[in-house]
Coordinates of C-alpha atoms in Angstrom, one line a residue:
M1 CA 17.5 35.3 -7.6
T2 CA 17.4 31.5 -7.8
W3 CA 17.4 31.2 -4.0
A4 CA 14.7 33.9 -3.6
L5 CA 12.5 32.1 -6.1
C6 CA 12.8 28.5 -4.8
A7 CA 14.0 28.3 -1.2
P8 CA 11.0 29.9 0.6
R9 CA 8.5 27.9 -1.5
L10 CA 10.3 24.6 -1.2
G11 CA 11.2 24.7 2.5
A12 CA 8.8 23.6 5.3
G13 CA 8.3 25.5 8.5
G14 CA 9.8 28.8 7.5
R15 CA 13.2 27.9 8.9
A16 CA 16.6 27.1 7.4
R17 CA 19.7 25.5 8.8
L18 CA 23.2 26.8 8.3
S19 CA 26.5 24.8 8.0
R20 CA 29.4 26.8 9.3
T21 CA 31.8 23.9 9.9
V22 CA 33.1 20.9 8.0
A23 CA 33.9 17.6 9.7
A24 CA 35.2 14.5 7.9
G25 CA 34.4 16.1 4.6
K26 CA 30.7 16.6 5.5
H27 CA 28.8 19.7 6.4
R28 CA 26.9 19.7 9.7
Y29 CA 23.7 21.6 10.4
P30 CA 23.7 22.3 14.2
G31 CA 20.4 23.4 15.6
R32 CA 21.8 26.6 17.0
D33 CA 22.5 27.7 13.5
E34 CA 18.9 27.8 12.5
I35 CA 17.6 31.0 10.9
A36 CA 14.4 32.3 9.4
L37 CA 13.9 31.3 5.8
T38 CA 13.7 34.4 3.7
V39 CA 14.4 35.5 0.1
R40 CA 17.8 36.6 1.2
L41 CA 20.6 34.2 0.4
P42 CA 22.5 33.2 3.6
A43 CA 26.3 33.7 3.7
Y44 CA 26.9 30.0 4.4
V45 CA 25.8 26.7 3.0
A46 CA 22.1 26.4 4.0
A47 CA 19.5 23.7 3.8
V48 CA 15.7 23.9 4.2
Y49 CA 13.4 21.4 6.1
V50 CA 11.5 18.8 4.2
Y51 CA 8.8 18.2 6.9
H52 CA 6.8 20.4 9.3
H53 CA 4.8 18.6 11.9
G54 CA 5.3 15.4 10.0
L55 CA 3.8 16.8 6.7
T56 CA 5.4 17.9 3.5
K57 CA 4.5 19.3 0.0
L58 CA 7.8 18.3 -1.6
L59 CA 9.4 15.2 -2.9
P60 CA 13.1 16.2 -3.0
A61 CA 15.0 13.7 -5.1
D62 CA 18.7 13.7 -4.2
F63 CA 21.0 11.9 -6.8
D64 CA 24.5 11.4 -5.3
V65 CA 27.7 10.9 -7.3
K66 CA 29.3 8.9 -4.5
K67 CA 26.5 6.3 -4.8
A68 CA 27.3 5.9 -8.5
V69 CA 31.0 5.4 -7.6
V70 CA 30.2 2.8 -5.0
A71 CA 28.0 1.0 -7.6
G72 CA 31.0 0.8 -9.9
S73 CA 29.7 3.1 -12.6
A74 CA 32.3 4.0 -15.3
D75 CA 30.7 7.4 -15.6
P76 CA 29.3 8.4 -12.1
V77 CA 28.4 12.0 -13.1
G78 CA 26.7 10.7 -16.3
L79 CA 24.7 8.1 -14.4
V80 CA 23.5 10.7 -11.9
G81 CA 22.4 12.9 -14.8
W82 CA 20.6 10.1 -16.5
E83 CA 18.7 8.9 -13.4
S84 CA 17.7 12.5 -12.5
A85 CA 16.4 12.9 -16.1
D86 CA 14.7 9.6 -15.9
L87 CA 12.8 10.6 -12.8
A88 CA 11.7 13.7 -14.6
R89 CA 10.3 11.6 -17.4
L90 CA 8.6 9.3 -14.9
I91 CA 6.8 12.3 -13.3
N92 CA 5.9 13.7 -16.7
R93 CA 4.4 10.4 -17.8
C94 CA 2.4 10.4 -14.6
G95 CA 0.9 13.7 -15.7
G96 CA 3.0 15.9 -13.5
H97 CA 6.0 18.2 -13.7
S98 CA 9.2 18.9 -11.7
F99 CA 12.4 20.8 -12.0
G100 CA 16.0 20.2 -11.1
D101 CA 19.4 21.6 -10.2
R102 CA 23.1 20.6 -10.3
S103 CA 25.9 21.1 -7.9
P104 CA 29.5 22.0 -8.9
A105 CA 30.5 18.4 -7.9
G106 CA 28.0 16.8 -10.3
G107 CA 25.3 15.8 -7.9
R108 CA 21.7 16.6 -8.8
H109 CA 18.4 17.3 -7.1
R110 CA 14.9 17.0 -8.6
Y111 CA 12.1 18.8 -6.9
V112 CA 8.5 17.5 -7.2
P113 CA 6.0 19.9 -5.4
W114 CA 2.5 18.8 -4.4
A115 CA -0.7 20.8 -4.0
A116 CA -1.5 19.2 -0.6
N117 CA 0.4 17.9 2.4
I118 CA 1.6 14.3 2.3
G119 CA 2.3 12.5 5.5
F120 CA 5.8 11.4 6.6
G121 CA 4.9 7.7 6.3
D122 CA 3.7 7.9 2.7
M123 CA 6.6 10.1 1.6
R124 CA 9.1 7.9 3.4
R125 CA 7.9 4.8 1.5
V126 CA 8.0 6.6 -1.8
A127 CA 11.6 7.6 -1.0
L128 CA 12.6 4.0 -0.2
A129 CA 10.9 2.8 -3.3
L130 CA 12.8 5.3 -5.5
A131 CA 16.1 4.2 -3.7
R132 CA 15.3 0.6 -4.9
R133 CA 14.7 1.8 -8.4
Y134 CA 17.6 4.2 -8.8
V135 CA 21.2 3.4 -8.0
T136 CA 22.2 6.9 -7.1
F137 CA 19.1 8.0 -5.2
D138 CA 19.7 9.1 -1.6
P139 CA 16.4 8.8 0.4
S140 CA 17.8 10.3 3.6
P141 CA 16.2 13.8 3.3
M142 CA 12.8 12.1 3.4
L143 CA 13.6 9.5 6.1
N144 CA 14.0 11.9 9.1
I145 CA 10.8 13.5 10.2
R146 CA 12.6 16.2 12.3
E147 CA 16.0 16.6 10.7
G148 CA 15.2 15.9 7.0
L149 CA 17.1 18.7 5.0
I150 CA 17.7 19.5 1.4
T151 CA 19.9 22.3 -0.1
P152 CA 17.7 24.2 -2.6
P153 CA 18.6 25.8 -5.9
G154 CA 20.8 28.9 -5.5
A155 CA 22.3 27.7 -2.2
W156 CA 26.0 27.8 -1.7
H157 CA 27.8 24.5 -2.2
R158 CA 30.6 23.2 0.1
S159 CA 33.1 22.9 -2.8
G160 CA 32.5 26.5 -3.8
G161 CA 29.9 27.9 -6.2
F162 CA 26.1 27.5 -6.1
R163 CA 23.5 24.9 -7.0
E164 CA 22.4 25.9 -10.5
L165 CA 19.0 25.2 -12.1
T166 CA 19.1 22.7 -14.9
D167 CA 15.7 23.8 -16.2
P168 CA 14.8 27.3 -17.3
V169 CA 13.7 29.7 -14.6
S170 CA 10.4 30.1 -16.2
H171 CA 9.8 26.4 -16.0
A172 CA 10.7 26.3 -12.3
Q173 CA 8.3 29.2 -11.7
R174 CA 5.5 27.4 -13.4
V175 CA 6.1 24.2 -11.5
L176 CA 6.0 26.1 -8.2
D177 CA 2.9 28.0 -9.2
E178 CA 1.1 24.8 -10.3
P179 CA 2.1 21.9 -8.0
N180 CA 1.1 18.4 -8.7
G181 CA -2.3 17.0 -7.7
P182 CA -3.8 13.7 -6.4
D183 CA -4.0 12.1 -9.9
V184 CA -0.2 12.5 -10.4
W185 CA 0.4 11.0 -6.9
S186 CA -1.8 8.0 -7.6
R187 CA -0.1 7.3 -10.9
L188 CA 3.3 7.6 -9.3
L189 CA 2.3 5.0 -6.7
D190 CA 1.2 2.7 -9.6
A191 CA 4.6 3.2 -11.4
L192 CA 6.5 2.3 -8.2
Q193 CA 4.3 -0.6 -7.3
P194 CA 6.9 -3.4 -7.6
E195 CA 9.3 -1.5 -5.3
L196 CA 6.6 -0.6 -2.8
E197 CA 5.5 -4.2 -2.6
A198 CA 9.1 -5.3 -2.0
L199 CA 9.2 -2.9 0.9
E200 CA 6.0 -4.4 2.3
T201 CA 7.3 -8.0 2.1
A202 CA 10.7 -7.0 3.4
E203 CA 12.4 -8.5 0.4
P204 CA 16.1 -7.7 0.0
R205 CA 17.0 -4.8 -2.3
P206 CA 17.8 -5.9 -5.8
E207 CA 21.3 -5.1 -7.0
P208 CA 21.7 -3.5 -10.4
V209 CA 23.4 -6.0 -12.7
A210 CA 24.2 -5.5 -16.3
E211 CA 22.8 -8.4 -18.5
D212 CA 22.7 -9.3 -22.1
A213 CA 20.3 -7.0 -24.0
A214 CA 19.1 -10.0 -26.0
V215 CA 17.9 -11.6 -22.8
T216 CA 16.4 -8.6 -21.1
G217 CA 14.7 -7.3 -24.2
G218 CA 16.0 -3.7 -24.3
P219 CA 19.0 -1.4 -24.4
V220 CA 21.3 -1.5 -21.3
L221 CA 22.7 1.5 -19.4
E222 CA 24.6 0.6 -16.3
G223 CA 22.5 -2.6 -16.0
L224 CA 19.2 -0.7 -16.2
V225 CA 16.7 -1.5 -18.9
L226 CA 14.6 1.2 -20.5
P227 CA 10.9 0.1 -20.7
G228 CA 8.4 0.9 -23.4
P229 CA 5.1 2.9 -23.2
E230 CA 2.5 2.9 -20.4
W231 CA 0.3 0.2 -21.8
A232 CA 0.9 -1.9 -24.9
V233 CA 0.2 -5.1 -26.8
D234 CA 3.5 -6.6 -28.1
E235 CA 4.2 -7.7 -31.7
D236 CA 2.7 -11.1 -30.9
G237 CA -0.6 -9.6 -29.7
V238 CA 0.2 -10.4 -26.1
D239 CA -0.9 -8.0 -23.3
W240 CA 1.7 -6.6 -21.0
F241 CA 2.0 -3.8 -18.4
P242 CA 5.1 -1.6 -19.2
R243 CA 6.1 0.5 -16.3
S244 CA 6.4 4.3 -16.6
D245 CA 9.8 5.5 -17.6
G246 CA 12.5 4.2 -15.4
P247 CA 14.8 1.2 -15.0
L248 CA 13.1 -2.2 -15.5
P249 CA 13.7 -4.0 -12.3
R250 CA 14.8 -7.6 -11.7
L251 CA 12.3 -9.9 -10.1
S252 CA 12.3 -10.1 -6.4
P253 CA 15.1 -12.4 -5.0
L254 CA 12.5 -14.9 -3.9
R255 CA 10.8 -15.2 -7.3
E256 CA 14.1 -15.3 -9.1
H257 CA 15.3 -18.1 -6.9
I258 CA 12.2 -20.1 -7.8
A259 CA 12.7 -19.4 -11.5
K260 CA 16.4 -20.5 -11.3
T261 CA 16.1 -23.5 -9.1
G262 CA 12.5 -24.6 -9.1
E263 CA 12.6 -24.7 -5.3
F264 CA 9.8 -23.1 -3.3
N265 CA 8.3 -23.1 0.1
P266 CA 5.2 -25.4 0.2
R267 CA 3.8 -23.3 3.0
V268 CA 3.7 -20.3 0.7
Y269 CA 2.9 -22.0 -2.6
G270 CA 0.7 -25.1 -2.4
S271 CA 1.9 -26.6 -5.7
P272 CA 4.4 -26.2 -8.5
S273 CA 1.7 -24.5 -10.6
E274 CA 1.2 -21.9 -7.9
A275 CA 4.9 -21.3 -7.7
R276 CA 5.3 -20.8 -11.5
Q277 CA 2.3 -18.5 -11.5
A278 CA 4.0 -16.4 -8.8
V279 CA 7.1 -16.0 -11.0
L280 CA 5.0 -14.9 -14.0
A281 CA 2.9 -12.5 -11.9
S282 CA 6.1 -11.0 -10.6
A283 CA 7.4 -10.5 -14.1
V284 CA 4.1 -8.9 -15.2
S285 CA 4.2 -6.6 -12.2
C286 CA 7.7 -5.5 -13.0
G287 CA 6.8 -4.6 -16.6
W288 CA 8.2 -7.6 -18.4
R289 CA 6.9 -9.0 -21.7
L290 CA 6.1 -12.7 -22.2
A291 CA 8.9 -12.7 -24.8
D292 CA 11.4 -11.6 -22.1
V293 CA 10.4 -14.6 -20.0
A294 CA 10.5 -17.0 -22.9
A295 CA 14.0 -15.7 -23.8
R296 CA 15.3 -16.4 -20.4
M297 CA 13.9 -19.9 -20.4
R298 CA 15.4 -20.6 -23.9
A299 CA 18.8 -19.2 -22.8
G300 CA 18.9 -21.5 -19.8
H301 CA 18.8 -18.7 -17.2
W302 CA 15.6 -20.0 -15.6
P303 CA 15.8 -23.8 -15.6
G304 CA 13.6 -24.0 -12.6
L305 CA 10.7 -22.4 -14.5
V306 CA 11.4 -24.6 -17.5
G307 CA 11.1 -27.6 -15.2
F308 CA 7.6 -26.6 -14.1
Y309 CA 6.4 -27.2 -17.7
A310 CA 8.2 -30.5 -18.1
R311 CA 5.0 -32.5 -17.5
Y312 CA 3.6 -31.3 -20.9
K313 CA 4.5 -33.8 -23.6
T314 CA 5.1 -31.5 -26.6
D315 CA 6.6 -28.0 -27.2
Q316 CA 3.2 -26.8 -28.5
Q317 CA 1.6 -27.9 -25.2
R318 CA 4.3 -26.2 -23.2
I319 CA 4.0 -23.0 -25.2
H320 CA 0.2 -23.0 -24.9
A321 CA 0.5 -23.5 -21.1
L322 CA 2.9 -20.7 -20.7
Q323 CA 0.7 -18.3 -22.7
S324 CA -2.3 -19.3 -20.6
D325 CA -0.4 -18.8 -17.4
W326 CA 0.8 -15.4 -18.7
K327 CA -2.8 -14.4 -19.5
N328 CA -3.9 -15.4 -16.0
A329 CA -0.9 -13.5 -14.5
V330 CA -1.9 -10.3 -16.3
H331 CA -5.5 -10.6 -15.1
W332 CA -4.4 -11.4 -11.6
V333 CA -2.0 -8.5 -11.4
A334 CA -4.7 -6.1 -12.6
R335 CA -7.1 -7.2 -9.9
R336 CA -5.0 -8.6 -7.1
E337 CA -5.2 -5.6 -4.8
L338 CA -8.9 -5.0 -5.3
G339 CA -8.4 -1.3 -4.4
R340 CA -5.5 -0.8 -6.7
E341 CA -6.1 1.1 -10.0
I342 CA -6.0 -1.2 -13.0
H343 CA -3.3 -0.3 -15.6
T344 CA -5.0 -2.0 -18.5
R345 CA -8.2 0.1 -18.4
G346 CA -7.4 3.7 -19.1
V347 CA -6.4 6.2 -16.4
T348 CA -5.3 5.0 -12.9
H349 CA -6.8 7.6 -10.6
G350 CA -10.3 8.1 -9.4
G351 CA -13.4 8.2 -11.5
V352 CA -15.0 5.9 -14.0
P353 CA -12.5 4.4 -16.5
E354 CA -12.1 5.9 -19.9
E355 CA -13.9 4.3 -22.9
G356 CA -10.7 2.8 -24.1
G357 CA -7.1 2.6 -23.3
P358 CA -3.9 3.7 -24.8
G359 CA -2.2 1.3 -27.1
G360 CA -5.5 -0.1 -28.4
A361 CA -6.7 -1.6 -25.1
A362 CA -10.3 -2.8 -25.1
P363 CA -12.7 -1.0 -22.9
P364 CA -14.0 -2.9 -19.9
T365 CA -17.4 -4.5 -19.9
S366 CA -20.2 -2.8 -17.9
D367 CA -19.8 -5.2 -15.1
E368 CA -16.0 -4.7 -15.0
A369 CA -16.4 -0.9 -15.0
K370 CA -18.7 -1.1 -12.0
V371 CA -16.3 -3.3 -10.1
I372 CA -13.4 -1.0 -10.9
A373 CA -15.4 2.1 -9.9
E374 CA -16.4 0.5 -6.6
L375 CA -12.9 -0.6 -5.8
R376 CA -11.5 2.8 -6.5
K377 CA -14.1 4.1 -4.0
T378 CA -12.7 1.8 -1.3
R379 CA -9.3 3.3 -2.0
R380 CA -10.6 6.8 -1.6
W381 CA -12.5 5.8 1.5
Y382 CA -9.3 4.4 3.0
S383 CA -7.5 7.7 2.3
A384 CA -10.2 9.6 4.2
Y385 CA -10.0 7.1 7.0
V386 CA -6.2 7.4 7.3
A387 CA -6.6 11.2 7.4
A388 CA -9.2 10.9 10.2
V389 CA -6.9 8.6 12.2
R390 CA -4.0 11.0 11.8
N391 CA -6.2 14.0 12.8
Q392 CA -7.1 12.0 16.0
R393 CA -10.8 11.9 15.3
W394 CA -10.9 9.1 17.8
K395 CA -8.7 9.0 20.9
G396 CA -7.3 6.5 23.4
Q397 CA -8.4 2.9 23.5
K398 CA -11.4 3.8 21.3
L399 CA -9.0 4.7 18.5
I400 CA -7.5 1.1 18.6
T401 CA -10.9 -0.5 18.5
V402 CA -12.3 1.8 15.8
R403 CA -9.3 1.2 13.6
R404 CA -9.8 -2.6 13.9
V405 CA -13.5 -2.4 13.2
L406 CA -13.3 0.0 10.2
G407 CA -10.4 -2.0 8.9
A408 CA -12.6 -5.1 9.0
M409 CA -15.3 -3.1 7.2
L410 CA -12.8 -2.1 4.5
K411 CA -11.7 -5.7 4.1
A412 CA -15.3 -6.8 3.7
A413 CA -15.9 -4.1 1.0
Q414 CA -12.9 -5.2 -0.9
L415 CA -13.9 -8.9 -0.7
R416 CA -17.3 -7.9 -2.0
H417 CA -16.1 -5.4 -4.6
S418 CA -18.7 -3.0 -3.3
M419 CA -19.1 -0.1 -0.9
V420 CA -22.3 -1.8 0.3
I421 CA -21.7 -4.8 2.5
G422 CA -23.7 -7.4 4.4
F423 CA -21.3 -9.0 6.7
G424 CA -22.5 -10.1 10.1
V425 CA -20.8 -8.9 13.3
R426 CA -19.3 -12.3 13.8
E427 CA -17.6 -12.3 10.5
L428 CA -16.4 -8.8 11.0
A429 CA -15.2 -9.8 14.5
L430 CA -13.0 -12.5 12.9
L431 CA -11.5 -9.9 10.5
A432 CA -10.9 -7.5 13.3
C433 CA -9.7 -10.1 15.8
L434 CA -12.2 -8.8 18.4
D435 CA -15.2 -10.1 20.2
Y436 CA -18.4 -9.8 18.2
S437 CA -20.2 -7.8 21.0
T438 CA -17.4 -5.2 20.8
V439 CA -17.8 -5.0 17.0
A440 CA -21.6 -4.6 17.4
G441 CA -21.3 -1.8 19.9
T442 CA -18.6 0.0 17.9
L443 CA -20.7 -0.1 14.7
R444 CA -23.6 1.5 16.6
E445 CA -21.4 4.3 17.8
L446 CA -19.8 4.8 14.4
R447 CA -23.1 5.1 12.5
E448 CA -24.4 7.6 15.0
E449 CA -21.4 10.0 14.6
T450 CA -21.8 13.3 13.0
D451 CA -20.4 13.1 9.4
P452 CA -19.9 9.3 9.8
F453 CA -17.8 6.8 7.8
I454 CA -20.6 4.2 7.7
D455 CA -24.3 4.3 7.1
L456 CA -26.8 1.7 8.1
V457 CA -28.8 1.0 4.9
Q458 CA -31.0 -1.8 6.2
E459 CA -31.4 -3.4 9.6
H460 CA -31.0 -7.2 10.1
H461 CA -34.1 -9.3 9.6
G462 CA -34.5 -13.0 10.1
D463 CA -31.2 -14.6 9.2
Q464 CA -30.1 -11.6 7.2
P465 CA -27.4 -9.2 8.7
D466 CA -27.3 -5.5 8.8
I467 CA -26.5 -3.9 5.5
Y468 CA -23.9 -1.1 5.7
Q469 CA -22.5 1.4 3.2
L470 CA -19.0 2.9 3.5
I471 CA -19.2 6.7 2.9
V472 CA -16.6 9.4 2.7
P473 CA -17.4 12.0 5.3
Q474 CA -17.8 15.5 3.8
G475 CA -15.1 16.8 6.1
Y476 CA -12.6 14.4 4.6
A477 CA -13.6 14.6 1.0
E478 CA -10.4 16.5 0.0
A479 CA -8.2 14.0 1.9
A480 CA -9.9 11.2 0.1
A481 CA -8.7 12.5 -3.3
W482 CA -5.1 11.9 -2.2
R483 CA -4.5 8.2 -2.4
S484 CA -2.9 6.9 0.8
L485 CA -0.1 4.6 0.3
R486 CA -0.5 0.9 1.2
P487 CA 0.2 -1.7 -1.4
G488 CA -1.8 -4.9 -1.4
R489 CA -5.2 -5.6 0.0
L490 CA -6.3 -3.3 2.7
G491 CA -8.0 -3.9 6.0
G492 CA -8.3 -6.8 8.4
V493 CA -5.9 -7.9 11.1
H494 CA -3.7 -11.0 11.0
P495 CA -5.0 -13.6 13.5
V496 CA -1.6 -13.5 15.4
F497 CA -2.6 -10.1 16.7
R498 CA -5.4 -11.7 18.7
E499 CA -2.6 -12.4 21.1
L500 CA -0.2 -9.6 20.4
G501 CA -2.8 -6.9 20.4
G502 CA -3.9 -4.1 18.1
P503 CA -1.0 -1.7 18.7
A504 CA 1.4 -4.4 17.7
A505 CA -0.5 -4.9 14.4
F506 CA -0.3 -1.2 13.6
V507 CA 3.4 -1.0 14.5
Y508 CA 4.2 -4.1 12.5
A509 CA 2.5 -2.6 9.5
E510 CA 4.9 0.3 9.5
L511 CA 8.1 -1.8 9.7
T512 CA 10.0 -2.7 6.5
D513 CA 13.5 -4.0 5.8
V514 CA 14.8 -0.4 6.1
P515 CA 15.4 0.7 9.7
T516 CA 12.8 3.0 11.1
R517 CA 13.7 5.1 14.2
A518 CA 11.8 4.3 17.3
G519 CA 11.0 8.0 17.7
D520 CA 9.3 8.1 14.3
L521 CA 7.1 5.1 14.9
P522 CA 4.5 6.8 17.2
G523 CA 3.7 9.3 14.4
L524 CA 3.7 6.6 11.7
A525 CA 1.5 4.1 13.6
V526 CA -0.5 6.9 15.3
L527 CA 0.0 5.5 18.8
S528 CA 1.5 6.8 22.0
S529 CA 5.2 6.3 22.7
S530 CA 4.5 3.8 25.5
A531 CA 2.1 1.8 23.3
V532 CA 4.8 1.7 20.5
N533 CA 7.5 0.6 23.0
D534 CA 5.3 -2.2 24.4
A535 CA 4.4 -3.3 20.9
L536 CA 8.0 -3.4 19.8
H537 CA 9.1 -5.5 22.8
D538 CA 6.2 -7.9 22.1
L539 CA 7.1 -8.2 18.4
A540 CA 10.8 -8.6 19.2
D541 CA 10.1 -11.3 21.8
H542 CA 8.4 -13.4 19.0
G543 CA 11.0 -12.5 16.3
M544 CA 8.6 -10.2 14.3
A545 CA 10.7 -7.1 14.9
L546 CA 14.4 -6.6 15.1
R547 CA 16.4 -3.7 16.4
V548 CA 19.4 -2.8 14.2
I549 CA 21.7 0.1 13.7
G550 CA 19.4 3.0 12.7
G551 CA 16.2 1.7 14.2
W552 CA 13.7 -1.2 13.8
V553 CA 13.0 -3.6 11.0
R554 CA 10.7 -6.5 10.5
G555 CA 12.0 -9.6 12.0
P556 CA 12.5 -13.0 10.3
A557 CA 9.6 -14.7 12.0
D558 CA 6.6 -15.4 9.9
P559 CA 3.3 -14.3 11.5
D560 CA 1.6 -17.6 10.6
T561 CA 4.4 -19.5 12.5
V562 CA 4.1 -17.2 15.5
A563 CA 0.3 -17.6 15.5
E564 CA 0.7 -21.4 15.6
H565 CA 3.2 -21.1 18.4
L566 CA 0.7 -19.0 20.4
G567 CA -2.1 -21.5 19.7
V568 CA -4.1 -18.9 17.7
P569 CA -5.4 -21.4 15.0
D570 CA -7.0 -23.6 17.7
L571 CA -8.5 -20.5 19.4
V572 CA -10.0 -19.3 16.1
N573 CA -11.3 -22.8 15.3
R574 CA -13.1 -22.8 18.6
I575 CA -14.6 -19.4 17.9
V576 CA -15.7 -20.5 14.5
A577 CA -17.3 -23.6 15.8
K578 CA -19.2 -21.6 18.4
Y579 CA -20.5 -19.2 15.8
R580 CA -21.6 -22.1 13.6
Q581 CA -23.5 -23.6 16.5
Q582 CA -25.2 -20.3 17.3
R583 CA -26.2 -19.8 13.7
E584 CA -27.7 -23.3 13.4
E585 CA -29.6 -22.8 16.6
W586 CA -30.9 -19.5 15.4
R587 CA -32.0 -20.9 12.1
A588 CA -33.7 -23.8 13.8
F589 CA -35.6 -21.3 16.0
L590 CA -36.6 -19.3 12.9
A591 CA -37.8 -22.5 11.2
I592 CA -40.1 -23.3 14.2
V593 CA -41.4 -19.8 14.4
D594 CA -42.1 -19.8 10.6
A595 CA -44.1 -23.0 11.1
F596 CA -46.5 -21.0 13.4
G597 CA -47.3 -18.5 10.7
P598 CA -46.1 -15.0 9.9
T599 CA -42.4 -14.3 10.5
D600 CA -42.9 -10.6 11.0
L601 CA -43.3 -10.2 14.8
E602 CA -44.0 -6.5 14.9
P603 CA -46.3 -5.5 17.8
E604 CA -48.9 -4.1 15.5
E605 CA -49.5 -7.5 13.8
E606 CA -53.2 -8.4 13.9
D607 CA -52.5 -12.1 14.5
P608 CA -49.2 -12.4 16.3
I609 CA -47.8 -15.7 17.4
P610 CA -49.2 -16.4 20.9
L611 CA -46.6 -15.6 23.5
E612 CA -47.0 -18.9 25.3
D613 CA -46.2 -20.7 22.0
L614 CA -43.0 -18.7 21.6
V615 CA -42.1 -19.4 25.2
A616 CA -42.6 -23.1 24.6
V617 CA -40.4 -23.0 21.5
G618 CA -37.7 -21.0 23.4
P619 CA -35.0 -19.0 21.6
P620 CA -31.4 -20.1 22.0
P621 CA -30.2 -19.2 25.5
W622 CA -27.3 -17.1 24.1
M623 CA -29.8 -14.7 22.5
E624 CA -30.5 -13.2 25.9
A625 CA -27.0 -11.6 25.8
E626 CA -27.0 -11.0 22.0
P627 CA -25.9 -7.4 21.5
H628 CA -26.8 -7.1 17.9
G629 CA -29.5 -9.5 16.8
P630 CA -29.3 -12.8 15.0
P631 CA -26.1 -14.0 13.4
A632 CA -25.6 -13.2 9.7
A633 CA -26.6 -15.5 6.9
A634 CA -24.2 -18.0 5.3
G635 CA -22.4 -17.5 2.1
T636 CA -20.2 -14.5 2.8
G637 CA -17.0 -16.5 2.4
I638 CA -15.4 -15.9 5.8
L639 CA -17.4 -18.6 7.7
P640 CA -18.1 -21.2 5.0
N641 CA -21.2 -23.4 5.4
L642 CA -22.5 -21.5 8.4

């Protein structure tokens, strides 16, 4: 009965794999033992596929007793049970639901179904984030796009017996009938934000270490601290961002090193104040309270952070500075990603924020509400854009160019906190690492598409650029509701990829500190196999990608350092200087034209400027080849003082 209820609805592709043999204590699922997935329970241990054509509607959480043993747990089965239940609480606090089972050996699965397909790349990152958060979590079923398998409830177990539901059958039925929607997915990404960011920056995985509860600020279970509610103000009236249920993580190794030693890379942090602010922002992001930080400082665990405040003469001044820094860190974490939903202002999925927040949070001002609403729109637009790329709306070399141009448009929208942007083609070209004539031509093509992603609101005039609005095409409205996973600020291309190329940029974006198989990268980066191979070799040649057992990871080389080695900063400076000169020449020309009289040079003007006078003035020579019109006006922030 359990198999019949769950297996056909959890498995992807309508097929199951049988395990008839055991080798080295593990079951194998050879391809020739694949059968149709039906309500009939197979006679052997059977597993269902997680992905079909790179898509899945299931997050299968596998909690393994062996991992608890390796971690040194005194009660491996108990830790597995606690972490499985903790994930259930996390999903519940995100507004969703799940159900679980247990094997005769004590291992547990938790099944989180979704109402729409989620891509392999997004689900893979969530799996890796959960593996950082939970000691016993095994992400492997979600890391293999072709061979990802999970044994469902009711299946035979290799030790004898069956996988038994740990929730009532009626609950499992309801969860399968009412899968989780996009708002739950968005909140889950918010809850896993520290782990997801660690993946993006390729920081080493934190090891679970039991610490004094008086220092960490909560009860300890196998070194994992239980957090408080979703949003709260502590007993001292200080704001903080508690994570959803789950272990409170340590700071990243980099930030913890700064806090302990006071040492920091001046290329990353320009001053001690920036370094200490980074430590506090990391603590805020991980769900710590100011009291937790202060306790570590008083206990002598973070002498480096204490040293950053030594320049203040009195304890009162040091406390005031710490409180001020904490307030700034809270504000920065809330807004740092521009497109990221803000925890302090009500719900974290799409739509206008609620009129208040849980825990007594004050409602945003009207200006803040407008900014938040616009930034959420950029996130939804990005989700639609990702769906279009995956569906191959654009093909071949055009796909590479379109992705770079639309990425630049998204970056501009996030910089402006608005879906309506007025960046000139030269500024967009710097963000896209392309020639401005290529950007201009691509924008013309994109705005003329059926069901386009951009709309030309106002044409350029004088020294003012074209005004564009980012719009979600009707055909991708449903996809836009499902937030696509990409922590941090979106859009734009690092200058190093002026030399390494667009494919290398997209491949590099998919690499983390966890090996990714070369065969999976074409699907993740949405590139051909040959383009991925060439990109990997280029990245590897410069130390930005490294081949290890199991696949490829990000290399140790910093993109800024590689860019300097390739002479990219000098190249960009020359381009910027050229754009500045062109802009000044155009403004000078406009000033002379304006001196003749009307600046509107439409043919129907009754008193146009005499042609011979314009010829005498002469526009800048480069205007003859100008593909788009005059350069944009100054003040957009990318080309200062132009």
